[in-house]
Amino acid sequence: MSETASSEYVQRRLDAYVSAWKSYEPNEIADLFTENAIYHRNPKSTSAIGRAAIVESSREPD
């Protein structure tokens, strides 16, 4: 793929992101992130570092 992502690629990634979070399926959520990703659910949340922590944070209520 070139340095510039096609609109189709971006749309597929966005669709996968939405689908994974709606599914509450841990493996689908984990697949969205790199092993060392840092994720913030919202500006006031504690950082979730790594896939396992991100999946665990997805189980917490907002």
Coordinates of N, CA and C in Angstrom, one line a residue:
M1 N 0.8 -1.2 0.0 CA 0.0 0.0 0.0 C 0.9 1.2 0.0
S2 N 0.4 2.3 -0.7 CA 1.2 3.5 -0.7 C 1.1 4.2 0.6
E3 N 1.9 5.3 0.8 CA 1.9 6.1 2.0 C 0.5 6.7 2.3
T4 N -0.2 7.0 1.2 CA -1.5 7.6 1.4 C -2.6 6.5 1.3
A5 N -3.3 6.3 2.4 CA -4.3 5.3 2.4 C -5.5 5.6 1.5
S6 N -6.0 4.6 0.8 CA -7.2 4.9 0.0 C -8.4 5.1 0.9
S7 N -9.4 5.7 0.3 CA -10.7 5.9 1.1 C -11.3 4.6 1.4
E8 N -11.2 3.6 0.5 CA -11.7 2.3 0.8 C -11.0 1.6 1.9
Y9 N -9.7 1.7 2.0 CA -9.0 1.1 3.1 C -9.4 1.8 4.4
V10 N -9.4 3.1 4.4 CA -9.8 3.8 5.7 C -11.2 3.4 6.1
Q11 N -12.2 3.3 5.2 CA -13.5 2.9 5.5 C -13.6 1.4 6.1
R12 N -12.8 0.5 5.5 CA -12.7 -0.8 6.0 C -12.2 -0.9 7.5
R13 N -11.2 -0.1 7.7 CA -10.6 0.0 9.1 C -11.6 0.6 10.1
L14 N -12.3 1.6 9.6 CA -13.3 2.2 10.5 C -14.5 1.2 10.8
D15 N -14.9 0.5 9.7 CA -16.0 -0.5 9.9 C -15.5 -1.6 10.9
A16 N -14.3 -2.0 10.7 CA -13.7 -3.0 11.6 C -13.7 -2.5 13.1
Y17 N -13.3 -1.3 13.3 CA -13.2 -0.7 14.6 C -14.6 -0.7 15.2
V18 N -15.6 -0.2 14.5 CA -16.9 -0.1 15.1 C -17.5 -1.5 15.3
S19 N -17.3 -2.4 14.4 CA -17.8 -3.7 14.6 C -17.2 -4.4 15.8
A20 N -15.9 -4.3 16.0 CA -15.2 -4.9 17.1 C -15.7 -4.4 18.5
W21 N -15.8 -3.1 18.6 CA -16.3 -2.5 19.9 C -17.8 -2.8 20.1
K22 N -18.6 -2.9 19.1 CA -20.0 -3.3 19.3 C -20.1 -4.8 19.7
S23 N -19.2 -5.6 19.2 CA -19.3 -7.0 19.5 C -18.9 -7.4 20.9
Y24 N -18.1 -6.6 21.6 CA -17.6 -6.9 22.9 C -16.8 -8.2 22.9
E25 N -16.3 -8.6 21.7 CA -15.5 -9.8 21.6 C -14.0 -9.4 21.8
P26 N -13.4 -10.0 22.9 CA -12.1 -9.6 23.2 C -11.1 -9.7 22.1
N27 N -11.1 -10.8 21.3 CA -10.1 -11.0 20.3 C -10.3 -10.0 19.1
E28 N -11.5 -9.6 18.8 CA -11.7 -8.6 17.8 C -11.2 -7.3 18.2
I29 N -11.5 -6.9 19.5 CA -11.0 -5.7 20.0 C -9.4 -5.7 20.1
A30 N -8.9 -6.8 20.5 CA -7.4 -6.8 20.6 C -6.8 -6.7 19.2
D31 N -7.4 -7.3 18.2 CA -6.8 -7.2 16.9 C -6.7 -5.8 16.3
L32 N -7.4 -4.9 16.9 CA -7.4 -3.5 16.4 C -6.1 -2.8 16.8
F33 N -5.4 -3.3 17.8 CA -4.3 -2.6 18.3 C -2.9 -3.4 18.2
T34 N -1.8 -2.6 18.2 CA -0.5 -3.2 18.3 C -0.3 -3.7 19.7
E35 N 0.7 -4.6 19.8 CA 1.0 -5.2 21.1 C 1.3 -4.1 22.2
N36 N 1.9 -3.0 21.8 CA 2.3 -2.0 22.8 C 1.5 -0.7 22.7
A37 N 0.3 -0.8 22.2 CA -0.6 0.3 22.0 C -0.9 1.0 23.3
I38 N -1.2 2.3 23.3 CA -1.7 3.0 24.5 C -3.0 3.6 24.1
Y39 N -4.0 3.3 24.9 CA -5.4 3.7 24.6 C -6.0 4.4 25.7
H40 N -6.7 5.5 25.4 CA -7.5 6.3 26.3 C -8.9 6.2 25.9
R41 N -9.8 5.7 26.8 CA -11.2 5.6 26.5 C -11.8 7.0 26.5
N42 N -11.3 7.9 27.3 CA -11.8 9.3 27.3 C -10.7 10.1 27.9
P43 N -10.9 11.4 27.8 CA -9.8 12.3 28.3 C -9.4 12.1 29.8
K44 N -10.4 11.7 30.6 CA -10.2 11.5 32.1 C -9.8 10.1 32.5
S45 N -9.7 9.2 31.6 CA -9.4 7.8 31.9 C -8.0 7.6 32.1
T46 N -7.7 6.5 32.8 CA -6.3 6.0 32.9 C -5.9 5.3 31.6
S47 N -4.6 5.5 31.2 CA -4.2 4.8 30.0 C -4.2 3.3 30.2
A48 N -4.7 2.6 29.1 CA -4.6 1.2 29.0 C -3.4 0.9 28.1
I49 N -2.4 0.2 28.6 CA -1.2 0.0 27.8 C -1.1 -1.5 27.4
G50 N -1.1 -1.8 26.1 CA -1.0 -3.1 25.6 C -2.3 -3.7 25.3
R51 N -2.4 -4.7 24.5 CA -3.6 -5.3 24.1 C -4.5 -5.8 25.2
A52 N -3.8 -6.6 26.1 CA -4.6 -7.2 27.2 C -5.2 -6.1 28.1
A53 N -4.5 -5.0 28.4 CA -5.1 -3.9 29.2 C -6.2 -3.2 28.4
I54 N -6.1 -3.1 27.1 CA -7.1 -2.4 26.3 C -8.4 -3.3 26.4
V55 N -8.2 -4.6 26.2 CA -9.4 -5.5 26.2 C -10.0 -5.4 27.6
E56 N -9.2 -5.5 28.6 CA -9.8 -5.4 30.0 C -10.5 -4.1 30.2
S57 N -10.0 -3.0 29.7 CA -10.7 -1.7 29.9 C -12.0 -1.6 29.1
S58 N -12.1 -2.5 28.1 CA -13.4 -2.5 27.3 C -14.5 -3.1 28.1
R59 N -14.2 -3.8 29.2 CA -15.2 -4.4 30.0 C -15.7 -3.5 31.1
E60 N -15.0 -2.4 31.3 CA -15.4 -1.5 32.3 C -16.5 -0.5 31.8
P61 N -17.4 -0.2 32.7 CA -18.4 0.8 32.2 C -17.8 2.2 32.0
D62 N -18.5 2.9 31.2 CA -18.0 4.3 30.9 C -18.2 5.2 32.1

